[in-house]
Short mmCIF file of C-alpha atoms in Angstrom, two decimals:
data_model
loop_
_atom_site.label_atom_id
_atom_site.label_comp_id
_atom_site.label_asym_id
_atom_site.label_seq_id
_atom_site.Cartn_x
_atom_site.Cartn_y
_atom_site.Cartn_z
CA MET A 320 -31.52 -109.14 -1.18
CA LYS A 321 -29.24 -109.75 -4.12
CA LYS A 322 -29.56 -107.64 -7.24
CA LEU A 323 -29.96 -109.61 -10.48
CA THR A 324 -29.53 -107.15 -13.31
CA LEU A 325 -27.91 -109.44 -15.88
CA GLY A 326 -30.16 -111.65 -17.90
CA ILE A 327 -27.62 -114.46 -18.17
CA TRP A 328 -27.90 -117.93 -16.70
CA LEU A 329 -24.98 -120.26 -16.29
CA ALA A 330 -25.26 -123.99 -16.67
CA ALA A 331 -24.54 -126.09 -13.61
CA ILE A 332 -20.97 -126.62 -12.47
CA GLY A 333 -19.83 -129.73 -14.34
CA GLY A 334 -20.56 -133.04 -12.65
CA ALA A 335 -22.56 -131.54 -9.77
CA ALA A 336 -23.18 -134.27 -7.23
CA VAL A 337 -25.70 -134.97 -4.49
CA PHE A 338 -23.78 -135.76 -1.34
CA ALA A 339 -25.31 -138.27 0.98
CA GLY A 340 -23.53 -136.82 3.99
CA LEU A 341 -25.02 -133.37 3.42
CA PHE A 342 -28.52 -134.25 2.23
CA SER A 343 -30.30 -134.90 -1.02
CA ALA A 344 -31.60 -132.22 -3.33
CA GLY A 345 -35.19 -131.86 -4.38
CA ALA A 346 -36.42 -133.00 -7.78
CA GLY A 347 -36.20 -129.46 -9.10
CA GLU A 348 -32.47 -129.29 -8.39
CA SER A 349 -31.15 -131.89 -10.80
CA THR A 350 -29.86 -129.04 -12.96
CA LEU A 351 -28.31 -126.09 -11.23
CA PRO A 352 -28.71 -122.68 -12.90
CA VAL A 353 -26.35 -120.10 -11.46
CA PRO A 354 -27.66 -116.52 -11.65
CA PRO A 355 -24.95 -113.85 -11.68
CA VAL A 356 -24.80 -111.75 -8.55
CA MET A 357 -22.87 -108.76 -9.90
CA GLY A 358 -24.40 -105.73 -11.52
CA GLY A 359 -26.41 -104.30 -8.65
CA LEU A 360 -25.29 -101.77 -6.07
CA GLU A 361 -25.66 -104.08 -3.10
CA LYS A 362 -23.38 -107.02 -2.49
CA PRO A 363 -25.13 -110.36 -1.93
CA LYS A 364 -25.08 -111.59 1.66
CA MET A 365 -23.48 -114.97 2.20
CA MET A 366 -23.41 -117.20 5.28
CA VAL A 367 -20.53 -119.67 5.54
CA VAL A 368 -21.62 -122.61 7.68
CA LYS A 369 -18.74 -124.18 9.57
CA PRO A 370 -17.54 -127.32 7.74
CA THR A 371 -18.48 -130.68 9.22
CA ALA A 372 -16.96 -134.17 9.06
CA ARG A 373 -18.88 -137.18 7.81
CA GLU A 374 -16.81 -139.43 10.09
CA PRO A 375 -14.51 -138.59 13.02
CA PHE A 376 -10.78 -138.32 12.31
CA ALA A 377 -7.66 -137.29 14.21
CA GLY A 378 -7.22 -133.51 14.50
CA GLN A 379 -10.77 -132.97 13.33
CA GLU A 380 -11.66 -129.77 15.18
CA GLN A 381 -8.45 -127.94 14.22
CA THR A 382 -8.78 -129.06 10.60
CA LEU A 383 -12.41 -127.98 10.30
CA GLN A 384 -11.69 -124.62 11.92
CA GLU A 385 -8.79 -124.02 9.53
CA LEU A 386 -10.99 -124.79 6.55
CA ASN A 387 -13.75 -122.54 7.89
CA ASP A 388 -11.38 -119.62 8.42
CA LEU A 389 -9.95 -120.09 4.92
CA MET A 390 -13.37 -120.00 3.26
CA VAL A 391 -14.53 -116.94 5.21
CA PHE A 392 -11.30 -115.11 4.36
CA ASP A 393 -11.24 -116.04 0.67
CA LEU A 394 -14.87 -115.15 0.03
CA GLY A 395 -14.63 -111.92 1.99
CA PHE A 396 -11.37 -110.85 0.33
CA SER A 397 -12.98 -111.26 -3.09
CA ASP A 398 -15.07 -108.19 -2.20
CA ALA A 399 -17.93 -109.69 -4.20
CA PHE A 400 -20.07 -110.62 -1.19
CA ARG A 401 -20.85 -109.55 2.34
CA VAL A 402 -19.65 -112.64 4.13
CA TYR A 403 -20.83 -113.82 7.54
CA ALA A 404 -19.36 -116.58 9.67
CA GLU A 405 -21.70 -119.13 11.20
CA THR A 406 -23.96 -117.85 14.01
CA PRO A 407 -25.61 -120.07 16.67
CA GLN A 408 -28.90 -119.77 14.79
CA ALA A 409 -27.24 -120.89 11.55
CA ALA A 410 -25.61 -123.84 13.33
CA PHE A 411 -29.04 -124.87 14.63
CA LEU A 412 -30.61 -124.63 11.17
CA HIS A 413 -27.81 -126.72 9.70
CA ARG A 414 -28.34 -129.46 12.31
CA GLN A 415 -32.05 -129.48 11.43
CA ASP A 416 -31.20 -129.85 7.74
CA VAL A 417 -28.94 -132.80 8.49
CA GLU A 418 -31.62 -134.48 10.61
CA ARG A 419 -34.27 -134.13 7.90
CA ASN A 420 -31.75 -134.85 5.09
CA ALA A 421 -32.98 -131.80 3.18
CA ILE A 422 -32.52 -128.06 3.31
CA SER A 423 -35.43 -125.89 4.47
CA TYR A 424 -35.26 -122.75 2.37
CA GLU A 425 -38.06 -121.19 4.37
CA ASP A 426 -36.19 -121.61 7.65
CA TRP A 427 -32.97 -120.21 6.19
CA ARG A 428 -34.82 -117.22 4.72
CA ARG A 429 -35.81 -116.30 8.28
CA LEU A 430 -32.18 -116.31 9.42
CA ASP A 431 -31.54 -112.85 10.87
CA VAL A 432 -28.00 -111.57 11.50
CA ASN A 433 -28.42 -108.15 13.09
CA GLY A 434 -31.28 -107.36 10.75
CA VAL A 435 -29.51 -108.75 7.66
CA MET A 436 -31.08 -111.58 5.65
CA MET A 437 -28.89 -113.98 3.67
CA ASP A 438 -28.88 -114.54 -0.09
CA TYR A 439 -26.57 -117.56 -0.17
CA ILE A 440 -25.66 -120.37 2.20
CA VAL A 441 -22.31 -122.16 1.80
CA LYS A 442 -22.02 -125.65 3.29
CA SER A 443 -19.11 -128.06 3.15
CA GLU A 444 -18.16 -131.47 4.50
CA LEU A 445 -14.86 -133.30 4.82
CA VAL A 446 -15.10 -136.98 4.01
CA PRO A 447 -12.24 -139.28 5.17
CA ARG A 448 -11.15 -141.53 2.27
CA GLY A 449 -8.41 -143.53 3.95
CA PRO A 450 -5.54 -142.80 6.35
CA GLY A 451 -4.75 -139.09 6.02
CA LEU A 452 -6.84 -138.76 2.83
CA PHE A 453 -9.95 -136.65 2.26
CA GLU A 454 -12.69 -135.55 -0.08
CA LEU A 455 -14.21 -132.06 0.26
CA ASP A 456 -17.89 -131.76 -0.61
CA LEU A 457 -19.19 -128.26 -1.36
CA MET A 458 -22.83 -127.13 -1.62
CA VAL A 459 -24.01 -123.55 -2.24
CA TYR A 460 -27.70 -122.67 -1.95
CA ASP A 461 -29.51 -119.66 -3.40
CA LEU A 462 -32.14 -118.68 -0.83
CA VAL A 463 -33.86 -116.16 -3.10
CA ASP A 464 -34.71 -118.66 -5.82
CA GLY A 465 -34.72 -121.74 -3.60
CA VAL A 466 -32.18 -123.77 -5.60
CA ARG A 467 -28.81 -125.36 -5.09
CA VAL A 468 -26.41 -123.54 -7.42
CA ILE A 469 -23.15 -125.40 -6.79
CA GLY A 470 -22.49 -129.01 -5.89
CA ARG A 471 -18.98 -130.33 -6.16
CA ALA A 472 -16.78 -133.05 -4.68
CA TYR A 473 -13.08 -132.11 -4.56
CA GLY A 474 -11.06 -135.28 -4.32
CA GLY A 475 -14.16 -137.41 -4.89
CA PRO A 476 -14.54 -140.16 -7.51
CA PRO A 477 -13.32 -140.39 -10.21
CA HIS A 478 -10.54 -138.16 -8.83
CA GLU A 479 -8.03 -139.20 -6.21
CA PRO A 480 -8.59 -138.00 -2.63
CA PHE A 481 -6.17 -135.39 -1.33
CA ALA A 482 -3.78 -135.57 1.62
CA ARG A 483 -4.20 -133.41 4.70
CA LYS A 484 -1.28 -131.22 3.58
CA ASN A 485 -3.31 -130.30 0.47
CA LEU A 486 -6.45 -129.32 2.39
CA ARG A 487 -5.90 -125.64 1.77
CA ARG A 488 -5.39 -126.21 -1.94
CA ALA A 489 -8.80 -127.87 -2.07
CA GLY A 490 -10.34 -125.09 0.02
CA HIS A 491 -8.91 -122.34 -2.18
CA LYS A 492 -10.14 -124.18 -5.27
CA ALA A 493 -13.63 -124.41 -3.77
CA THR A 494 -13.82 -120.71 -2.97
CA ALA A 495 -12.47 -119.85 -6.42
CA GLU A 496 -15.35 -121.80 -7.94
CA ILE A 497 -17.88 -119.99 -5.77
CA ILE A 498 -16.52 -116.57 -6.70
CA SER A 499 -16.24 -117.28 -10.41
CA SER A 500 -19.61 -119.01 -10.72
CA LEU A 501 -21.75 -116.63 -8.71
CA THR A 502 -20.26 -113.52 -10.31
CA GLN A 503 -20.55 -115.00 -13.82
CA GLY A 504 -16.81 -114.49 -14.22
CA GLN A 505 -16.99 -110.76 -13.48
CA VAL A 506 -14.71 -111.25 -10.48
CA LYS A 507 -11.49 -113.15 -11.18
CA PRO A 508 -10.65 -115.33 -8.17
CA ILE A 509 -7.21 -114.87 -6.65
CA THR A 510 -7.68 -117.53 -3.97
CA GLU A 511 -5.24 -119.99 -5.57
CA THR A 512 -2.51 -117.43 -6.18
CA ARG A 513 0.86 -117.26 -4.43
CA PHE A 514 3.72 -114.87 -3.89
CA ALA A 515 7.32 -115.44 -4.81
CA PHE A 516 9.50 -113.16 -2.73
CA VAL A 517 13.06 -112.64 -1.53
CA ASN A 518 14.09 -113.33 2.06
CA TYR A 519 17.22 -111.49 3.14
CA ASN A 520 19.39 -112.87 5.93
CA ALA A 521 21.49 -109.81 6.76
CA ALA A 522 23.78 -111.67 9.16
CA LYS A 523 24.90 -114.03 6.41
CA ASN A 524 24.32 -111.61 3.50
CA ILE A 525 22.20 -114.24 1.75
CA LYS A 526 19.03 -113.72 -0.30
CA GLU A 527 16.91 -116.72 -1.24
CA ILE A 528 13.52 -117.02 -2.94
CA TYR A 529 10.45 -118.35 -1.14
CA LEU A 530 6.82 -119.03 -2.03
CA ILE A 531 3.78 -118.40 0.16
CA ASP A 532 0.01 -118.50 -0.41
CA TYR A 533 -1.60 -115.12 -1.04
CA ASP A 534 -3.28 -115.20 2.38
CA GLY A 535 0.07 -115.65 4.13
CA TRP A 536 -0.74 -119.00 5.73
CA LYS A 537 2.47 -119.80 7.61
CA ASP A 538 2.55 -123.49 6.69
CA SER A 539 2.45 -122.63 2.98
CA LEU A 540 5.89 -120.99 3.22
CA GLN A 541 8.32 -122.84 0.94
CA GLN A 542 11.96 -122.09 0.17
CA ILE A 543 12.77 -122.83 -3.47
CA THR A 544 16.38 -121.65 -3.89
CA PHE A 545 19.30 -122.89 -1.82
CA PHE A 546 22.24 -121.13 -3.44
CA ASN A 547 23.67 -119.52 -0.29
CA SER A 548 24.19 -116.44 -2.37
CA ILE A 549 22.35 -113.30 -3.50
CA THR A 550 19.23 -114.27 -5.48
CA ASN A 551 16.80 -111.53 -6.37
CA PHE A 552 13.98 -110.12 -8.54
CA PRO A 553 11.67 -113.15 -9.04
CA ASP A 554 9.05 -112.85 -11.77
CA TRP A 555 6.33 -115.41 -12.63
CA SER A 556 5.89 -116.76 -16.14
CA PRO A 557 2.48 -115.97 -17.68
CA ASP A 558 1.30 -119.56 -17.13
CA GLY A 559 2.52 -119.64 -13.52
CA THR A 560 4.80 -122.66 -13.98
CA GLU A 561 8.21 -120.94 -13.94
CA LEU A 562 10.10 -118.16 -12.22
CA ALA A 563 12.79 -115.97 -13.72
CA TYR A 564 15.26 -114.38 -11.34
CA ILE A 565 18.87 -113.26 -11.03
CA SER A 566 21.45 -114.95 -8.87
CA TYR A 567 25.09 -114.46 -7.93
CA LYS A 568 25.45 -118.20 -7.33
CA ASN A 569 28.27 -118.25 -9.89
CA ASN A 570 29.77 -115.09 -8.38
CA TRP A 571 28.23 -112.80 -10.99
CA PRO A 572 24.64 -111.64 -11.64
CA ASP A 573 23.13 -114.01 -14.19
CA VAL A 574 19.50 -114.67 -15.15
CA PHE A 575 17.96 -118.10 -14.53
CA VAL A 576 14.61 -119.74 -15.24
CA HIS A 577 13.30 -122.09 -12.56
CA ASN A 578 10.72 -124.76 -13.46
CA LEU A 579 8.76 -125.14 -10.23
CA ALA A 580 7.27 -128.57 -10.88
CA GLN A 581 10.58 -130.12 -11.93
CA GLY A 582 12.87 -128.04 -9.75
CA LYS A 583 15.05 -127.53 -12.83
CA VAL A 584 17.11 -124.31 -13.03
CA THR A 585 18.24 -123.23 -16.51
CA PRO A 586 20.62 -120.32 -17.31
CA ALA A 587 18.93 -117.74 -19.52
CA ALA A 588 21.53 -114.96 -19.56
CA GLN A 589 25.21 -115.32 -18.64
CA PHE A 590 26.64 -112.59 -20.82
CA LYS A 591 29.69 -110.54 -19.98
CA GLY A 592 28.94 -107.91 -17.35
CA THR A 593 25.69 -107.76 -15.38
CA ASN A 594 22.46 -109.52 -16.36
CA ASN A 595 19.67 -108.06 -14.29
CA THR A 596 15.94 -107.50 -13.49
CA PRO A 597 14.28 -110.09 -15.77
CA ARG A 598 10.60 -109.81 -16.65
CA TRP A 599 8.57 -112.13 -18.85
CA LEU A 600 7.06 -111.10 -22.15
CA PRO A 601 3.37 -112.01 -22.57
CA ASP A 602 4.30 -114.82 -24.99
CA GLY A 603 5.90 -116.81 -22.13
CA ARG A 604 8.88 -117.67 -24.35
CA ASN A 605 11.05 -114.59 -23.95
CA LEU A 606 12.39 -112.33 -21.23
CA ILE A 607 13.33 -108.67 -21.19
CA ILE A 608 16.41 -107.87 -19.11
CA SER A 609 18.90 -105.12 -18.41
CA MET A 610 22.44 -106.17 -19.38
CA SER A 611 25.79 -104.37 -19.44
CA ALA A 612 27.59 -106.46 -22.06
CA TYR A 613 27.38 -103.39 -24.30
CA GLY A 614 29.36 -101.35 -21.75
CA ASN A 615 26.31 -99.60 -20.32
CA PRO A 616 23.18 -101.28 -18.83
CA GLU A 617 20.76 -101.49 -21.76
CA LEU A 618 17.49 -103.31 -22.39
CA SER A 619 17.44 -106.51 -24.42
CA ILE A 620 15.11 -109.42 -25.18
CA ILE A 621 16.35 -112.97 -24.75
CA PRO A 622 14.74 -116.41 -25.16
CA LYS A 623 14.09 -118.10 -21.84
CA GLU A 624 16.33 -121.04 -22.84
CA GLY A 625 19.30 -118.71 -23.37
CA THR A 626 19.98 -120.32 -26.76
CA LYS A 627 20.16 -117.18 -28.92
CA GLN A 628 21.90 -113.85 -28.87
CA PRO A 629 19.94 -111.02 -27.23
CA ARG A 630 17.94 -108.51 -29.27
CA ARG A 631 19.01 -105.08 -28.10
CA LEU A 632 16.26 -102.48 -27.63
CA THR A 633 18.07 -99.37 -26.40
CA HIS A 634 21.28 -97.63 -27.51
CA ASN A 635 21.91 -94.83 -25.03
CA ASN A 636 24.65 -93.32 -22.90
CA TRP A 637 22.92 -93.79 -19.56
CA PRO A 638 21.87 -96.86 -17.54
CA GLU A 639 18.42 -98.29 -18.30
CA VAL A 640 17.11 -100.96 -15.97
CA SER A 641 14.01 -102.61 -14.45
CA PRO A 642 11.97 -103.13 -17.65
CA ASP A 643 8.39 -104.41 -17.68
CA VAL A 644 6.37 -105.14 -20.84
CA SER A 645 2.72 -104.12 -21.26
CA PRO A 646 0.10 -106.91 -21.33
CA ASP A 647 -0.37 -106.45 -25.10
CA GLY A 648 3.39 -106.78 -25.66
CA ASN A 649 3.65 -103.47 -27.51
CA ARG A 650 5.28 -101.16 -24.95
CA VAL A 651 7.84 -101.33 -22.18
CA ALA A 652 8.17 -99.32 -18.97
CA PHE A 653 11.67 -98.96 -17.55
CA VAL A 654 13.93 -96.86 -15.32
CA SER A 655 16.48 -94.42 -16.74
CA ASN A 656 18.58 -91.68 -15.15
CA ARG A 657 18.87 -89.65 -18.37
CA VAL A 658 17.66 -86.52 -16.51
CA GLY A 659 20.07 -86.98 -13.61
CA SER A 660 17.86 -89.06 -11.34
CA PRO A 661 16.23 -92.46 -11.98
CA GLN A 662 12.71 -91.95 -13.37
CA ILE A 663 10.09 -94.09 -15.12
CA TYR A 664 9.81 -94.01 -18.91
CA VAL A 665 7.60 -95.78 -21.46
CA MET A 666 8.59 -96.60 -25.02
CA ASP A 667 7.46 -98.77 -27.90
CA MET A 668 9.06 -102.20 -28.14
CA ASP A 669 11.27 -101.04 -31.02
CA GLY A 670 12.76 -98.32 -28.81
CA SER A 671 10.79 -95.44 -30.32
CA ASN A 672 8.32 -92.95 -28.80
CA THR A 673 10.03 -92.70 -25.42
CA GLN A 674 8.11 -90.68 -22.84
CA ARG A 675 8.88 -89.83 -19.22
CA ILE A 676 5.92 -90.58 -16.93
CA SER A 677 7.25 -90.03 -13.36
CA TYR A 678 8.31 -86.82 -11.66
CA VAL A 679 8.94 -87.86 -8.06
CA GLU A 680 11.73 -85.66 -6.67
CA ARG A 681 14.58 -88.03 -5.74
CA LYS A 682 14.22 -91.26 -7.70
CA CYS A 683 11.73 -93.88 -8.94
CA GLU A 684 12.08 -97.61 -9.47
CA SER A 685 10.34 -100.95 -10.09
CA PRO A 686 7.65 -100.11 -12.70
CA PHE A 687 5.00 -102.80 -13.09
CA TRP A 688 2.09 -102.78 -15.58
CA SER A 689 -1.35 -103.73 -14.31
CA PRO A 690 -2.43 -107.06 -15.85
CA VAL A 691 -5.90 -105.67 -16.62
CA PRO A 692 -7.37 -102.17 -16.97
CA VAL A 693 -8.02 -100.45 -13.65
CA GLY A 694 -10.55 -97.64 -13.75
CA GLY A 695 -10.85 -97.90 -17.54
CA ASP A 696 -7.15 -97.90 -18.44
CA TYR A 697 -3.98 -99.85 -17.78
CA ARG A 698 -1.83 -98.40 -15.03
CA ILE A 699 1.83 -98.64 -14.06
CA ALA A 700 2.75 -99.07 -10.40
CA PHE A 701 6.14 -97.92 -9.14
CA SER A 702 7.94 -96.81 -5.99
CA GLY A 703 9.16 -93.24 -5.61
CA TYR A 704 11.65 -91.82 -3.10
CA TYR A 705 11.67 -88.40 -1.49
CA ASP A 706 14.75 -89.18 0.60
CA ASN A 707 16.89 -92.21 1.43
CA LEU A 708 14.53 -93.48 4.11
CA GLN A 709 11.02 -92.77 2.87
CA SER A 710 9.37 -93.98 -0.32
CA ASP A 711 5.81 -94.56 -1.48
CA ILE A 712 3.89 -96.68 -3.96
CA TYR A 713 2.23 -94.85 -6.85
CA THR A 714 0.25 -95.76 -9.93
CA VAL A 715 -0.01 -93.72 -13.12
CA ARG A 716 -1.48 -94.08 -16.58
CA PRO A 717 0.96 -95.05 -19.35
CA ASP A 718 0.85 -91.47 -20.69
CA GLY A 719 1.93 -90.07 -17.29
CA SER A 720 -1.48 -88.69 -16.32
CA ASP A 721 -3.55 -89.29 -13.20
CA LEU A 722 -0.75 -89.97 -10.72
CA GLN A 723 -2.13 -91.68 -7.59
CA MET A 724 -0.24 -92.18 -4.33
CA LEU A 725 -1.36 -95.33 -2.51
CA THR A 726 0.78 -95.54 0.62
CA ASP A 727 0.74 -93.02 3.43
CA GLY A 728 3.90 -90.93 3.11
CA LYS A 729 5.69 -92.89 5.81
CA PHE A 730 8.29 -95.66 5.91
CA GLU A 731 10.03 -97.37 3.01
CA ASN A 732 7.46 -98.89 0.62
CA LEU A 733 8.98 -100.80 -2.31
CA ASN A 734 8.57 -103.37 -5.10
CA PRO A 735 4.88 -103.14 -6.08
CA THR A 736 3.26 -106.13 -7.79
CA TRP A 737 -0.35 -106.39 -9.02
CA SER A 738 -2.91 -109.06 -8.21
CA PRO A 739 -4.15 -110.88 -11.36
CA ASP A 740 -7.52 -109.10 -11.12
CA GLY A 741 -5.94 -105.66 -10.73
CA GLN A 742 -7.82 -104.99 -7.50
CA TYR A 743 -4.82 -105.18 -5.16
CA ILE A 744 -1.14 -104.33 -5.03
CA ALA A 745 1.37 -106.17 -2.86
CA PHE A 746 4.57 -104.47 -1.79
CA SER A 747 7.35 -104.64 0.79
CA SER A 748 7.45 -102.17 3.67
CA ASN A 749 9.34 -101.63 6.92
CA ARG A 750 6.30 -100.06 8.63
CA LEU A 751 6.51 -102.69 11.39
CA GLY A 752 10.26 -102.39 11.89
CA LYS A 753 11.61 -104.84 9.33
CA HIS A 754 10.50 -105.36 5.76
CA GLU A 755 7.42 -107.55 5.29
CA ILE A 756 5.05 -108.17 2.39
CA PHE A 757 1.71 -106.33 2.56
CA ILE A 758 -1.41 -106.15 0.38
CA MET A 759 -3.44 -102.98 -0.20
CA PRO A 760 -6.19 -101.86 -2.60
CA SER A 761 -4.91 -100.65 -5.97
CA THR A 762 -6.96 -97.43 -5.87
CA PRO A 763 -6.72 -94.62 -3.32
CA ASN A 764 -9.31 -94.00 -0.60
CA ARG A 765 -10.41 -97.62 -0.71
CA LEU A 766 -10.13 -100.11 2.13
CA LEU A 767 -9.78 -103.86 2.18
CA PRO A 768 -13.01 -105.82 2.73
CA ASP A 769 -12.26 -106.04 6.46
CA GLY A 770 -12.14 -102.25 6.71
CA LYS A 771 -8.34 -102.01 7.04
CA LYS A 772 -5.87 -100.41 4.64
CA TYR A 773 -3.15 -103.09 4.69
CA TYR A 774 -2.99 -106.86 5.06
CA ARG A 775 0.27 -108.39 6.25
CA VAL A 776 1.31 -111.51 4.34
CA THR A 777 4.72 -112.52 5.75
CA SER A 778 5.99 -112.96 9.29
CA ASN A 779 9.02 -115.23 8.88
CA PRO A 780 12.48 -114.15 10.13
CA GLY A 781 14.63 -111.86 8.03
CA GLU A 782 13.73 -109.07 5.63
CA ASN A 783 11.00 -110.06 3.17
CA ILE A 784 11.18 -108.03 -0.05
CA CYS A 785 10.61 -108.08 -3.84
CA PRO A 786 7.21 -109.84 -4.01
CA SER A 787 5.87 -111.17 -7.31
CA TRP A 788 2.18 -112.15 -7.47
CA SER A 789 1.44 -115.34 -9.41
CA PRO A 790 -1.00 -115.13 -12.35
CA ASN A 791 -3.02 -118.15 -11.16
#
């Protein structure tokens, strides 16, 4: 059973409702304390009951199965629970609950899945609210304490119902609430996150930027640039509302900021020479870029609106590119070939205290700070080459210690980007023939919750490269 080692109790999820289509709660469930599940050595066991529909609607079975698969995947990928899909016995117990209009905790406590007893039951119901419109009702039950811990209506009054095309948004929001609530915030949900990435059409020599949900759902794929040019190096703003990237759409590499809600594209850097590899500063108002207006690619800070002259950070005789600023805004990692081959360096934001932190033989590129400490300290991910065809993903501490190799010494593995919780790294790899986006754990000798090492995100035509993981 679940381990409860933290003496903290969370108030009910705001506005918890009793849903007539699911069944009413007992008198003792008018307030819903949520005990944290983290802290023990054993993950809580959770059964996800297949979603039901209050009333029949067109495409019902496919829609319910899609929602079920989403919830099982999201909750399992969080690695906070041992998640089980509905068994025939669970389906029978759910039908009994519906008939009696109440949950039988005693019956559910006797649910046996290969000798495993459940700690939580997740139930959900889709409620048609007009042509093509829905409400998603979510109920989570704690079998140990015999209480309902989450009750929520997504798209229910006073909020507007959602369209079928937004079903997955509602589902991801529901699983995020489950993860955050039951772990008392100790696990940061990534279920609503997305990737921005570059799709390369080699036949036309065109690179455009696309978005896709973190789970790679094919229908979430969305093209956001249509420049018919080379567009590259997307990076999410800290609030997740904008992307910075470079594009040759005006026949020269310039930096642009793209407001996703408005579709507005604003030039941020169009200085003489190349303007390259933008990354956001933590303040969300400024970017750090590599620019050659000084004659040699150097690092500079610019406002995202492009309204002021850049503030130059480096003054050297060798190219310095691919900067990334630490989460506290005090240090920057970057690539420099000052020793004859491109390697990763870290310096203070005023250009002082420069230190080399990578020693991979041929070259290194694409440093990326972890958004949170991993294993007690921040880490920097990067790709390192041993020859022109084979590269791997590494992480290292900012002082250059504790180098860890994450990929398997095969193929071309590039462009690492961290998940917001620091638990995963996404990257591009040609391990299946052409470059696709994959997810892997951010620490060595660890597997994904499904027991595999890699999860493939993309499958669309062309080469899929340069992923950037959204912060929310």
